[in-house]
Short mmCIF file of C-alpha atoms in Angstrom, two decimals:
data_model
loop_
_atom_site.label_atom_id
_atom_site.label_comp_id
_atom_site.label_asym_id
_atom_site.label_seq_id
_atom_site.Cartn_x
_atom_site.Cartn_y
_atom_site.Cartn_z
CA UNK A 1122 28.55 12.67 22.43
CA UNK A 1123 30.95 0.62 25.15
CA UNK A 1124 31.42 0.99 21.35
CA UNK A 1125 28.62 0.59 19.23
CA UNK A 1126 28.42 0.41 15.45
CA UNK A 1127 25.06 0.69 14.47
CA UNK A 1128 22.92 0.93 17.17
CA UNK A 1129 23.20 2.49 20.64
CA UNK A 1130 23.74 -0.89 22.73
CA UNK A 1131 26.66 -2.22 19.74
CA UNK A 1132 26.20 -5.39 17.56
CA UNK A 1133 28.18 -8.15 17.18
CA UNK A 1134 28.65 -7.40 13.75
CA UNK A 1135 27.48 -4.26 12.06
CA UNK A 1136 26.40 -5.89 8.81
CA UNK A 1137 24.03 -7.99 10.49
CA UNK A 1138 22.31 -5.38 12.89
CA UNK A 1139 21.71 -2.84 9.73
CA UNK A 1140 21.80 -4.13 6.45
CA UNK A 1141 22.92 -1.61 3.92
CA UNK A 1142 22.47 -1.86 0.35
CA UNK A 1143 22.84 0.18 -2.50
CA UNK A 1144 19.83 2.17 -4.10
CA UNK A 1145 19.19 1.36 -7.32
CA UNK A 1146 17.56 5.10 -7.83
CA UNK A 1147 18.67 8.41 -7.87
CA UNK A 1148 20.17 9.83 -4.95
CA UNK A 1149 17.51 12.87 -5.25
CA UNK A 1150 14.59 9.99 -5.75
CA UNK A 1151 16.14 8.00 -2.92
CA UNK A 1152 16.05 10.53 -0.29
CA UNK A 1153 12.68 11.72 -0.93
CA UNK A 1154 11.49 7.60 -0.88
CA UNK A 1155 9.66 7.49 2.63
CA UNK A 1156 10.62 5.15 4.78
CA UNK A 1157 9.04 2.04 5.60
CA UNK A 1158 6.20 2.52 8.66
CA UNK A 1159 8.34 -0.13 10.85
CA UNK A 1160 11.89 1.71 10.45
CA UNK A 1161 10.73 4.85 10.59
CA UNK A 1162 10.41 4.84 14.07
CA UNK A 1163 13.62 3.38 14.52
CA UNK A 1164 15.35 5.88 12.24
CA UNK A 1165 13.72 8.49 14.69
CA UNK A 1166 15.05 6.75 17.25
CA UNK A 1167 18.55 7.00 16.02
CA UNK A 1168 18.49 10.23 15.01
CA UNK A 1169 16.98 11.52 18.96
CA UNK A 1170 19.87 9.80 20.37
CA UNK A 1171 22.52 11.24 17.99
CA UNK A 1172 20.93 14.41 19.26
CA UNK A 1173 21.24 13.60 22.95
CA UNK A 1174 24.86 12.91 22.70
CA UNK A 1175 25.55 15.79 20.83
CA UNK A 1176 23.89 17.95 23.59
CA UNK A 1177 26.63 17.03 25.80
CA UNK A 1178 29.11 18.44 23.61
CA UNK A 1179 29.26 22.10 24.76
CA UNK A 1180 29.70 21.05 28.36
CA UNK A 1181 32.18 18.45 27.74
CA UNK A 1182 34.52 21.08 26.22
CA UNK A 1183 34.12 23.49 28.52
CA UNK A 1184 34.94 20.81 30.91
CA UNK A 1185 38.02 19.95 28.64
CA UNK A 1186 39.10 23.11 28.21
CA UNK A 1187 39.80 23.27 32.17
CA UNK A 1188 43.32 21.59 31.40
CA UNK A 1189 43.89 22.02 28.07
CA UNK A 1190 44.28 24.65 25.49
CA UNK A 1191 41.27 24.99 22.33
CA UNK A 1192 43.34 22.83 19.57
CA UNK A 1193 44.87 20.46 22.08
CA UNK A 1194 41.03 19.80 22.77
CA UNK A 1195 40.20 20.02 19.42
CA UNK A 1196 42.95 17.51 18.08
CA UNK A 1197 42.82 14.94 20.80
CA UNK A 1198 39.42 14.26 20.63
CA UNK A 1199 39.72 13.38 17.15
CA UNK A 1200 42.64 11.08 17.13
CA UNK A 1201 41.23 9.12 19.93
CA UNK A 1202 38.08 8.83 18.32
CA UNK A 1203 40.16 7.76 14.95
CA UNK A 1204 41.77 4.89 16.95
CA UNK A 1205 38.67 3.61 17.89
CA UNK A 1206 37.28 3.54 14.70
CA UNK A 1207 40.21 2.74 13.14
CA UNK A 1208 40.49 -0.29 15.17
CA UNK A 1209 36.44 -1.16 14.58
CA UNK A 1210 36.71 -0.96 10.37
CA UNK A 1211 40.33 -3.50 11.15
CA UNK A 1212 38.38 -5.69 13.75
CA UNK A 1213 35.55 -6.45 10.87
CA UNK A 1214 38.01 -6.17 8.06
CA UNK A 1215 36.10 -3.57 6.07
CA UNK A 1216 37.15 -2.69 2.69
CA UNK A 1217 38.03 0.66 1.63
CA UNK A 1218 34.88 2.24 -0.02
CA UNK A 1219 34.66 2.96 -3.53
CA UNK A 1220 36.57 5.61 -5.39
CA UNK A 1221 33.01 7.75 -5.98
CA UNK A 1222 32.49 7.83 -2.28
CA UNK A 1223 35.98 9.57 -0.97
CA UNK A 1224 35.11 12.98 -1.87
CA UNK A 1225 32.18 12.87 0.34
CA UNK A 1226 33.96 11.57 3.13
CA UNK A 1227 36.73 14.38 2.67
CA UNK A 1228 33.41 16.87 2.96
CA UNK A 1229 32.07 15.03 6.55
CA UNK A 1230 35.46 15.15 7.62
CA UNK A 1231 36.39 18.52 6.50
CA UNK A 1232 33.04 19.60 8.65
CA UNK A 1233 32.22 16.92 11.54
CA UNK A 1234 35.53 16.11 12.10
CA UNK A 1235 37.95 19.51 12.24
CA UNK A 1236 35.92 22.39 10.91
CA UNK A 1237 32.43 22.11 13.44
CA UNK A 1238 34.60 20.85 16.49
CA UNK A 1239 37.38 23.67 16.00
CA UNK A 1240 35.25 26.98 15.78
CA UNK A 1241 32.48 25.87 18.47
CA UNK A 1242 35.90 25.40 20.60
CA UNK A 1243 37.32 28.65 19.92
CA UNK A 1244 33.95 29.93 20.33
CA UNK A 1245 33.48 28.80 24.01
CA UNK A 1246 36.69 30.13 25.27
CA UNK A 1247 35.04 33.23 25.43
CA UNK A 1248 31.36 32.40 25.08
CA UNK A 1249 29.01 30.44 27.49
CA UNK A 1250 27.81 27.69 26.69
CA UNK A 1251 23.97 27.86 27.00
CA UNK A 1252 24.38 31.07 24.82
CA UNK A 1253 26.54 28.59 22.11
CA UNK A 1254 24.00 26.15 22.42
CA UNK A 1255 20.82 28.74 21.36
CA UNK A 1256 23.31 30.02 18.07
CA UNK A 1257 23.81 26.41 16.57
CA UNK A 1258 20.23 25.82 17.36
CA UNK A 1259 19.79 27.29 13.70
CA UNK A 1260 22.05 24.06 12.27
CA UNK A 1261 18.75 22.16 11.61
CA UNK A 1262 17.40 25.19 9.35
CA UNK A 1263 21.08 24.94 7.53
CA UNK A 1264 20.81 21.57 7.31
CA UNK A 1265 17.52 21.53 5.30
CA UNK A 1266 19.01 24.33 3.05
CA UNK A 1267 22.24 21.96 2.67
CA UNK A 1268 20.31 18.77 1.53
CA UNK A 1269 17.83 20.31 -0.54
CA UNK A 1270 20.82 22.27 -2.79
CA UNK A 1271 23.05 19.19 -2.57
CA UNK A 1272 20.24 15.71 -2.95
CA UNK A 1273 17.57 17.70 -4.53
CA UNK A 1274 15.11 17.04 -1.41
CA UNK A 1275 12.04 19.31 -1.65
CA UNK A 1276 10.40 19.74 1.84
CA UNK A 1277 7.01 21.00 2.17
CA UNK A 1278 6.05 24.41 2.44
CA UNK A 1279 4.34 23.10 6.12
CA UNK A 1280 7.95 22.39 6.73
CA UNK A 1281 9.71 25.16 6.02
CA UNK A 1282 7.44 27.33 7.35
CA UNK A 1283 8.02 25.35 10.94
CA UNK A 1284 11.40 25.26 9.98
CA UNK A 1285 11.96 28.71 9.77
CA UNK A 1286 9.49 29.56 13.39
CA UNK A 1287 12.00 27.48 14.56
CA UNK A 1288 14.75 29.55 13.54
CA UNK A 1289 13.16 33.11 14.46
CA UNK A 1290 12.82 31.52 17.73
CA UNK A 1291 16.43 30.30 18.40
CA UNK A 1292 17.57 33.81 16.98
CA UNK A 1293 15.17 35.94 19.03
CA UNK A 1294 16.47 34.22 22.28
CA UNK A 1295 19.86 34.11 20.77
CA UNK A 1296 19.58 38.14 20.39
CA UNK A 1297 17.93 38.87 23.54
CA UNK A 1298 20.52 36.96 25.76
CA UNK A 1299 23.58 39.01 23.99
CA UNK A 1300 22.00 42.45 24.29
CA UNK A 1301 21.70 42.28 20.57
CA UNK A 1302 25.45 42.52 19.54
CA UNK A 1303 27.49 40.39 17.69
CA UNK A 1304 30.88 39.09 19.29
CA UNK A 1305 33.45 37.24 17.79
CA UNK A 1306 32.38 34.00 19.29
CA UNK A 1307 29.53 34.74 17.76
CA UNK A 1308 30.84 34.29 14.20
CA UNK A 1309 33.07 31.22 15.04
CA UNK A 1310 29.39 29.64 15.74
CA UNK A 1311 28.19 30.79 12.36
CA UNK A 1312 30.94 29.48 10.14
CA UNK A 1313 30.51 26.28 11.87
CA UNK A 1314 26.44 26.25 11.54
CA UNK A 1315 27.84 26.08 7.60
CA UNK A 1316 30.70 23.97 7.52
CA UNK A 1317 28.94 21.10 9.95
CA UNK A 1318 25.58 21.27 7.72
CA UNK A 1319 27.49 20.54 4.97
CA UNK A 1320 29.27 17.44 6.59
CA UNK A 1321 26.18 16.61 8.16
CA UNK A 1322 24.26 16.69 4.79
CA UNK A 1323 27.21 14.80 3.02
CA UNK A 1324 27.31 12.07 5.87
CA UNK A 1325 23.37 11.70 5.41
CA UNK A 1326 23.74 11.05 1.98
CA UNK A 1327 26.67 8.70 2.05
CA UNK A 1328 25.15 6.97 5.02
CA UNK A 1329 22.30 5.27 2.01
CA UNK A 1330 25.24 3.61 0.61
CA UNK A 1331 27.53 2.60 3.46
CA UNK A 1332 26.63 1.75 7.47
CA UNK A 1333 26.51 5.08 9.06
CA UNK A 1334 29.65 3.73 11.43
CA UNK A 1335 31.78 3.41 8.48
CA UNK A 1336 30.97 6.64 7.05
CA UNK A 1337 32.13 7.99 10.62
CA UNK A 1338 35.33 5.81 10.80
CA UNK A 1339 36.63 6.69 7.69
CA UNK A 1340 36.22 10.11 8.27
CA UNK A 1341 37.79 9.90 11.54
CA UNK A 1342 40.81 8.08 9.78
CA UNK A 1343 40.92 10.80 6.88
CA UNK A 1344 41.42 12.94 8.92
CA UNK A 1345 44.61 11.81 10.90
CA UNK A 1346 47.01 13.09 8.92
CA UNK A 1347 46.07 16.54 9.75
CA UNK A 1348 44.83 15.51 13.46
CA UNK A 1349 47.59 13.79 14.58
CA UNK A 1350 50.58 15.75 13.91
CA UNK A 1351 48.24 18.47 14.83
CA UNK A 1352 47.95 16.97 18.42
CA UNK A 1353 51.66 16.64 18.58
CA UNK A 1354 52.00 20.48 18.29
CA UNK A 1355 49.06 21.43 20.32
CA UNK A 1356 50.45 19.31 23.33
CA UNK A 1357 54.04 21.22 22.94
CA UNK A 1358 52.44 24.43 22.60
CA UNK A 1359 49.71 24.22 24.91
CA UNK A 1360 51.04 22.15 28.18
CA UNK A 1361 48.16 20.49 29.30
CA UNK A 1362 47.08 20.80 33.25
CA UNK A 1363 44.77 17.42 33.55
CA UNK A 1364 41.53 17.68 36.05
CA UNK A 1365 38.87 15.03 36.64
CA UNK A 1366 36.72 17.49 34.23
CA UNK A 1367 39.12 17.87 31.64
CA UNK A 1368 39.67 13.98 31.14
CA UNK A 1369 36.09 13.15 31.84
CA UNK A 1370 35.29 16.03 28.82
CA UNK A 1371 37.52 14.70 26.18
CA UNK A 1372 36.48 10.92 26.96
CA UNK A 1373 33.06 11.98 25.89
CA UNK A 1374 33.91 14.14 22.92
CA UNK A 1375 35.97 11.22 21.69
CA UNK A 1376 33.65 8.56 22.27
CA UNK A 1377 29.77 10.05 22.49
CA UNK A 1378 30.14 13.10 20.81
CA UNK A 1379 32.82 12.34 18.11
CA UNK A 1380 32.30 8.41 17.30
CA UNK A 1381 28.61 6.85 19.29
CA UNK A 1382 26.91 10.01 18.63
CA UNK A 1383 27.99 10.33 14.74
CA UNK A 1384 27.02 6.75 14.37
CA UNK A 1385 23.63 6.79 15.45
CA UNK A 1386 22.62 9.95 13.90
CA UNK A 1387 24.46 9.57 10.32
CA UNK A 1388 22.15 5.89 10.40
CA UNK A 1389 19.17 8.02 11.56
CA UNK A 1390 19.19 10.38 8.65
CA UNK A 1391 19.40 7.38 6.52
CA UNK A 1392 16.26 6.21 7.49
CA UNK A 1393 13.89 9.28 7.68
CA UNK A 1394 15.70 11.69 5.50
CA UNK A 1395 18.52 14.61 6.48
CA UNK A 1396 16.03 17.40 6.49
CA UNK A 1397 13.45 15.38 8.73
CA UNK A 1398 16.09 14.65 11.22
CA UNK A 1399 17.67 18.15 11.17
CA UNK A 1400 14.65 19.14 12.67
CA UNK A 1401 15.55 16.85 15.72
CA UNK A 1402 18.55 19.03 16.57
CA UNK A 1403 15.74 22.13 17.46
CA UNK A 1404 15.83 20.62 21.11
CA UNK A 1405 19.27 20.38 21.31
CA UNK A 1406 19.99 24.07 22.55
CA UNK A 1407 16.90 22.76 25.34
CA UNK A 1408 18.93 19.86 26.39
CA UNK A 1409 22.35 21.96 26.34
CA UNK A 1410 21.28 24.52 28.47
CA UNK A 1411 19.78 21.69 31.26
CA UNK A 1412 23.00 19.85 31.02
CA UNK A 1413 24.83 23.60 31.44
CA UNK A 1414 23.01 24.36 34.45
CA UNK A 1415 23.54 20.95 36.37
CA UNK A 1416 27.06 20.56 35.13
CA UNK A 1417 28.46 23.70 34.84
CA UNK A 1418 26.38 25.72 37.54
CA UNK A 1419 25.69 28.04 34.64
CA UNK A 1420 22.45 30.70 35.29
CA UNK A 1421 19.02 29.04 33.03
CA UNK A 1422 17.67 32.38 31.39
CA UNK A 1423 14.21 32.84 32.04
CA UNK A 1424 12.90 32.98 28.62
CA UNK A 1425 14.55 29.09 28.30
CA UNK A 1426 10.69 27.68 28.85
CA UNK A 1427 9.03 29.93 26.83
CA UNK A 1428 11.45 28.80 24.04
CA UNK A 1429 11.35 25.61 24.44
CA UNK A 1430 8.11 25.01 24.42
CA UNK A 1431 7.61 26.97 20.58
CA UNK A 1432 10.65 24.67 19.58
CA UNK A 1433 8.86 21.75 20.40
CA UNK A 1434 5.76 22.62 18.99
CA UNK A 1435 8.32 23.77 15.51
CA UNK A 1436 9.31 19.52 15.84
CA UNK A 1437 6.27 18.44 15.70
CA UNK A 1438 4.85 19.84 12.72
CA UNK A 1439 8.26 19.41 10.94
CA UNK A 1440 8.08 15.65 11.91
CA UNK A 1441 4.45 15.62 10.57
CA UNK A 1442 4.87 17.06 7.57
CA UNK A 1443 5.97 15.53 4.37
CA UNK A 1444 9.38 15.79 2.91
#
């Protein structure tokens, strides 16, 4: 989930390719704004390809986790991705961001950064990953619930209502692929539906005031003083045994899933509001499991159409309706 800042193909210079400024109204009036007809589109845009990296995600660490052990992957990723950002806020000389705006970076890195990418690892050591694809299918439902509580957004009733078909429908086929039981990989993939909604939400938010890039580098560099020594130890404890998967894995998480993919997405939800572009992520699961069948060789349940189709339909109506 080339280095871009804030669109997919990269800028020259990320100030001119997306100007940001600040809103002069309240963050709960400035979410529900709508967006202009022109950048709407665009936002959309953004946001679908955030989601198409991120779809990759679950097969790139099972791939990683061929050679390496779960915080090895975990760590690594993150520090690589840190240096690239790191070296993208030095290369256009950004300035720190305000004082007001560190706590919500702590929360996106807290989340995206260690929280979301550490349990969904230690989740798919001993899950599959088209069945830990269908569970965080229900991250665009916590999402919604996130931003609403935290920027005062107040979706429709027509969207909840889709919201939550969406939701029954990820559970349902969620249920009947694990025979109705709960494992333990299982709840690794709920507490990081709720920690990565909450970065996602914060990131969303912070994204109105500073180029969604930025909001991803810094939170990339936060987090190094936990990531790096972190790596340090993981590589000591955890010998790596490096494949052509296992490098080709963590590349991507680094890069697509980690840095491009954050980038695009946090400047999506920018546009066309968090809970609008939550709604997106209801196809990820779709895409995961295609990508888990032609990369991993992994078995595409039969009821996979039948859900995908009622998740699309969920998209639509959430993407109609008014938030």
């Amino acid at each position: 989930m080339a280095i871009a800042v804030n669109a997919p193909g990269g800028a020259a210079a990320p100030e001119a390719a997306v100007p940001v400024t600040e809103a002069p109204l309240p963050p709960a009036v400035a979410h529900a704004a709508a967006p202009a007809p022109g950048t709407a589109g665009r936002g959309t845009l953004l946001a679908a390809l955030g989601v198409a990296a991120f779809s990759l995600t679950f097969p790139a660490t099972a791939w990683a986790l061929e050679g390496m052990g779960a915080w090895t992957v975990v760590t690594l990723r993150s520090v690589l991705a840190a240096v690239i950002a790191g070296a993208c806020l030095a290369a256009f000389r950004v300035r720190l961001p305000e004082r007001r705006h560190w706590a919500g970076l702590a929360v996106v890195a807290a989340g995206v950064v260690l929280g979301f990418p550490l349990l969904t690892t230690l989740a798919l050591e001993t899950s599959t990953t088209s069945h830990a694809a269908v569970v965080v299918g229900l991250l665009p439902l916590t999402t919604a619930a996130f931003s609403a509580v935290r920027t005062g957004a107040r979706p429709s009733r027509t969207f909840w209502i889709a919201a939550l078909a969406g939701a029954v429908v990820v559970i349902g086929f969620a249920v009947q692929q694990s025979g109705g039981t709960l494992s333990t990989s299982d709840l690794y993939l709920f507490a990081a539906l709720l920690i990565c909604a909450a970065g996602y939400t914060e990131g969303g938010r912070l994204a109105r005031h500073l180029p969604g890039w930025q909001v991803t580098g810094w939170a990339l560099v936060l987090a190094l003083p936990v990531t790096l020594p972190g790596a340090a130890l993981a590589l000591i404890a955890e010998p790596p045994h490096l494949t052509g998967h296992a490098v080709a894995g963590l590349l991507w998480l680094a890069l697509g899933s980690q840095f491009l993919g954050l980038v695009v997405w946090y400047r999506g939800m920018a546009v066309i509001g968090v809970s609008k572009a939550s709604q997106l992520q209801l196809a990820q699961p779709l895409l995961t499991l295609v990508w888990s069948v032609l990369l991993l060789g992994e078995h595409l349940p039969l009821a996979a159409p039948v859900a995908a189709v009622a998740v699309l339909v969920c998209i639509a109506v959430t993407q109609r309706s008014a938030t």
